Coordinates of C-alpha atoms and ligand atoms in Angstrom, one line a residue:
M1 CA 84.4 15.9 66.7
K2 CA 85.4 14.9 70.2
V3 CA 87.8 17.4 71.9
G4 CA 89.4 16.7 75.3
I5 CA 91.5 18.5 77.8
L6 CA 94.0 16.8 80.2
Q7 CA 94.3 18.9 83.3
F8 CA 97.0 17.4 85.6
K9 CA 100.1 18.1 87.6
P10 CA 103.4 17.6 85.8
V11 CA 106.3 16.7 88.0
R12 CA 109.1 19.2 87.4
G13 CA 112.2 17.7 85.8
E14 CA 110.6 14.2 85.5
V15 CA 109.9 13.8 81.8
E16 CA 109.5 10.1 81.8
T17 CA 107.1 10.2 84.8
N18 CA 105.1 12.8 83.1
L19 CA 104.8 10.8 79.9
R20 CA 103.8 7.7 81.9
N21 CA 101.0 9.8 83.6
I22 CA 99.8 11.2 80.3
R23 CA 99.6 7.7 78.8
K24 CA 97.5 6.5 81.8
Y25 CA 95.0 9.3 81.3
L26 CA 94.7 9.0 77.5
I27 CA 95.4 5.5 76.5
R28 CA 91.9 3.9 76.7
R29 CA 89.9 7.1 75.8
K30 CA 88.2 8.0 72.6
F31 CA 88.9 11.5 71.2
D32 CA 89.8 13.3 68.0
L33 CA 91.9 16.0 69.6
A34 CA 93.3 16.2 73.1
V35 CA 95.0 19.4 74.5
L36 CA 97.6 19.2 77.3
P37 CA 99.1 22.1 79.3
E38 CA 102.1 24.2 78.5
L39 CA 105.4 22.5 79.3
A40 CA 103.5 19.4 80.1
T41 CA 106.6 17.2 79.8
T42 CA 109.0 19.1 82.0
G43 CA 107.2 21.3 84.5
Y44 CA 107.4 25.1 84.5
N45 CA 109.3 26.9 87.3
F46 CA 113.0 26.5 86.7
Q47 CA 115.8 28.6 88.4
T48 CA 118.1 28.8 85.4
R49 CA 118.0 28.4 81.6
N50 CA 120.6 25.6 82.0
D51 CA 118.4 23.6 84.4
L52 CA 115.7 23.6 81.7
F53 CA 118.0 23.2 78.7
G54 CA 119.1 19.8 79.9
L55 CA 115.5 18.6 79.6
A56 CA 114.7 20.3 76.3
E57 CA 114.1 18.2 73.2
N58 CA 114.3 18.5 69.5
R59 CA 112.3 16.3 67.0
R60 CA 114.5 13.3 67.8
G61 CA 113.6 13.5 71.4
L62 CA 111.8 11.0 73.6
S63 CA 108.5 13.0 73.9
F64 CA 108.2 13.4 70.1
E65 CA 108.5 9.6 69.8
F66 CA 106.1 9.1 72.7
F67 CA 103.3 11.3 71.2
E68 CA 103.9 9.8 67.7
E69 CA 103.3 6.3 69.2
I70 CA 100.3 7.3 71.4
T71 CA 98.5 9.3 68.7
A72 CA 98.9 6.4 66.2
R73 CA 97.5 4.0 68.8
V74 CA 94.5 6.0 69.9
G75 CA 93.8 7.5 66.5
G76 CA 93.4 11.1 67.7
A77 CA 95.7 14.1 67.5
I78 CA 97.4 15.7 70.6
V79 CA 98.5 19.2 71.3
W80 CA 101.2 19.2 74.0
G81 CA 103.6 21.7 75.5
L82 CA 107.4 21.2 75.7
A83 CA 110.7 22.9 76.1
E84 CA 112.1 22.8 72.6
K85 CA 115.8 23.2 71.8
S86 CA 117.0 24.1 68.3
G87 CA 120.8 24.5 68.2
N88 CA 121.5 26.7 71.2
K89 CA 118.0 28.3 71.2
L90 CA 115.4 27.3 73.8
Y91 CA 111.7 27.8 73.0
N92 CA 108.5 27.4 75.0
S93 CA 106.6 25.4 72.3
A94 CA 103.4 23.6 71.6
V95 CA 103.2 20.7 69.1
L96 CA 100.3 19.4 67.3
T97 CA 101.1 15.7 66.7
T98 CA 98.7 13.8 64.4
P99 CA 98.1 10.0 64.1
E100 CA 99.6 10.3 60.7
G101 CA 102.9 11.0 62.3
D102 CA 103.2 14.8 61.6
H103 CA 104.5 17.3 64.2
H104 CA 103.4 20.9 63.7
I105 CA 105.2 23.4 66.0
Y106 CA 104.3 26.8 67.4
R107 CA 106.9 28.7 69.5
K108 CA 105.4 31.0 72.2
T109 CA 105.4 34.6 71.0
H110 CA 104.7 36.5 74.3
L111 CA 106.9 35.2 77.1
F112 CA 105.6 35.7 80.7
F113 CA 107.6 37.1 83.6
R114 CA 110.7 34.9 84.4
E115 CA 110.2 33.0 81.1
K116 CA 112.2 35.9 79.7
L117 CA 115.2 34.7 81.6
L118 CA 114.8 31.1 80.4
F119 CA 113.5 31.1 76.8
D120 CA 114.1 32.7 73.5
P121 CA 111.1 34.5 72.1
G122 CA 109.2 32.4 69.6
N123 CA 109.9 33.0 65.9
T124 CA 107.1 30.9 64.2
G125 CA 104.3 33.5 64.3
F126 CA 100.7 32.3 64.7
K127 CA 100.0 29.3 62.6
V128 CA 96.8 27.5 61.6
F129 CA 97.1 23.8 60.7
S130 CA 94.5 21.9 58.7
W131 CA 94.0 18.4 59.9
R132 CA 91.2 16.1 58.6
G133 CA 89.4 19.2 57.3
I134 CA 89.6 21.0 60.7
R135 CA 91.6 24.2 61.0
I136 CA 93.5 24.3 64.2
G137 CA 95.3 27.4 65.6
L138 CA 97.9 27.3 68.4
M139 CA 98.8 29.8 71.0
I140 CA 100.3 29.4 74.5
C141 CA 99.2 30.8 77.8
F142 CA 100.2 34.5 78.2
D143 CA 99.4 35.0 74.5
W144 CA 95.8 35.4 75.7
I145 CA 96.4 38.9 77.0
F146 CA 97.3 40.1 73.5
P147 CA 94.0 40.0 71.6
E148 CA 96.1 40.2 68.4
A149 CA 97.1 36.5 68.9
A150 CA 93.6 35.0 68.8
R151 CA 92.6 37.6 66.1
T152 CA 95.4 36.6 63.8
L153 CA 94.5 33.0 64.1
A154 CA 90.9 33.8 63.5
L155 CA 91.7 35.9 60.4
K156 CA 93.8 32.9 59.2
K157 CA 90.6 30.9 59.4
A158 CA 91.1 28.8 62.6
Q159 CA 88.0 27.1 63.7
L160 CA 89.5 26.1 67.0
I161 CA 92.3 27.6 69.1
C162 CA 94.3 25.1 71.2
H163 CA 95.8 27.0 74.1
P164 CA 98.2 25.0 76.3
S165 CA 98.6 27.0 79.5
N166 CA 100.3 27.2 82.9
L167 CA 98.2 30.1 84.3
V168 CA 99.1 31.7 87.6
M169 CA 96.8 34.8 87.4
H170 CA 93.0 34.3 87.5
Y171 CA 91.9 36.6 84.6
C172 CA 92.5 34.4 81.6
Q173 CA 89.6 32.0 81.9
D174 CA 87.1 34.8 81.8
A175 CA 89.1 36.7 79.1
M176 CA 88.9 33.6 76.9
I177 CA 85.1 33.9 76.8
T178 CA 85.7 37.2 75.0
R179 CA 88.4 35.7 72.7
S180 CA 85.8 33.1 71.6
L181 CA 83.0 35.7 71.2
E182 CA 84.9 38.4 69.4
N183 CA 86.5 35.9 67.0
G184 CA 83.5 33.5 66.7
L185 CA 85.5 30.3 67.3
F186 CA 86.2 27.6 69.9
C187 CA 89.0 28.1 72.4
V188 CA 90.5 25.1 74.3
T189 CA 92.5 26.3 77.3
A190 CA 94.3 23.4 78.9
N191 CA 95.8 24.6 82.2
R192 CA 97.6 22.6 84.9
V193 CA 97.3 22.4 88.7
G194 CA 99.7 22.2 91.6
T195 CA 102.5 24.4 93.0
E196 CA 106.1 24.7 92.0
K197 CA 108.8 26.5 94.1
I198 CA 112.2 27.8 93.5
P199 CA 114.1 29.7 96.3
D200 CA 112.7 33.1 95.4
L201 CA 109.4 32.2 93.8
S202 CA 106.4 29.9 94.5
L203 CA 103.8 29.5 91.7
T204 CA 100.4 28.0 92.2
F205 CA 98.6 27.2 89.0
T206 CA 95.0 28.0 88.7
G207 CA 93.4 25.0 87.0
R208 CA 89.9 25.8 85.7
S209 CA 90.7 24.5 82.2
Q210 CA 87.8 25.1 79.8
I211 CA 86.4 25.1 76.3
T212 CA 84.5 28.1 75.1
E213 CA 82.3 28.0 72.0
P214 CA 81.8 30.7 69.3
K215 CA 79.0 32.4 71.3
G216 CA 81.2 32.6 74.4
D217 CA 79.6 29.9 76.5
R218 CA 81.7 27.5 78.4
I219 CA 80.9 24.0 77.3
L220 CA 83.5 22.2 79.4
S221 CA 85.1 23.3 82.6
F222 CA 87.3 21.9 85.4
S223 CA 87.8 22.9 89.1
R224 CA 90.9 24.7 90.4
T225 CA 92.4 21.4 91.6
E226 CA 91.0 18.4 89.8
Q227 CA 93.2 16.1 87.7
A228 CA 91.2 14.5 84.8
F229 CA 90.9 14.0 81.1
K230 CA 87.4 15.2 80.0
V231 CA 86.0 15.2 76.5
V232 CA 83.2 17.1 74.8
K233 CA 81.7 16.9 71.3
I234 CA 81.9 20.0 69.2
D235 CA 81.0 21.0 65.6
P236 CA 84.0 23.1 64.3
E237 CA 81.8 24.4 61.4
L238 CA 80.0 26.6 64.0
S239 CA 83.1 28.8 63.7
D240 CA 82.6 29.3 60.0
T241 CA 79.8 31.9 60.3
K242 CA 81.0 35.2 61.7
N243 CA 77.5 36.7 61.8
V244 CA 76.3 38.2 65.0
N245 CA 72.8 38.9 63.7
R246 CA 71.2 39.7 60.4
H247 CA 73.0 43.0 60.1
N248 CA 76.4 42.4 61.7
S249 CA 79.4 40.2 60.9
L250 CA 82.5 40.1 63.2
F251 CA 84.8 40.2 60.1
A252 CA 82.9 41.9 57.3
D253 CA 82.1 44.9 59.7
R254 CA 85.7 45.5 60.6
R255 CA 86.7 49.1 59.7
V256 CA 90.3 48.4 59.1
E257 CA 91.0 51.8 57.8
F258 CA 90.4 53.3 61.2
Y259 CA 92.6 50.8 63.0
L260 CA 95.8 52.1 61.4
L261 CA 98.1 54.1 63.6
Ligands
ACM301 C1 102.1 31.9 81.4 O1 102.2 32.4 80.2 N1 102.6 30.7 81.6 C2 101.4 32.6 82.4

């Protein structure tokens, strides 16, 4: 299976520009699954909920139509981050769009910093979607600091965690090595680059997107600033054994009775 990450610099507020850029990176490439950053269609650092609400989309939105068209055309699935509106709710969401025309949505559980002023907390819980026999889990950016997120997806039998991100701290990329290792699965962290400013806050995103494999090695990595779409071949079935050695299993050895409070 060929998995790719698009690390780029979305332009805040310019959905059509961002979709045009995404098309340029992906259109002539071969992949089974591509992962894009969090809020890839809108940008990240907004002053008010209203500023962002105007750009937010539901399933009838432009971006859904765009990803439906491009996945059908290239024959691979895409995980992309957007501001999702549902009635008067606003979610920081990730969508798995498949070439068959399905959209599977995850809404960010753990909101980071000023996101709490902009978004409603996600209400989907952690979900694993089966596509062409591959089990794909979704989480978004700051979910990384709660090990329960990746653990829940692993216990739900995810082989691969897609992790759209807009990281501003530098800890996550190393932490995701542990998320892969302790759960015995692939983690695909798609981060963005660039800086976005509002009057009282300037955020610089840390790039260094990566894929970590079930033993914790990085098998794909980006620099802090590069903009590119890179692809690597993986075998998702490597996530199916949870054995550490002949005597230890990540899951069978759990002593759940001692984890209760
Ligand atoms: C983050 O959750 N965007 C840091």
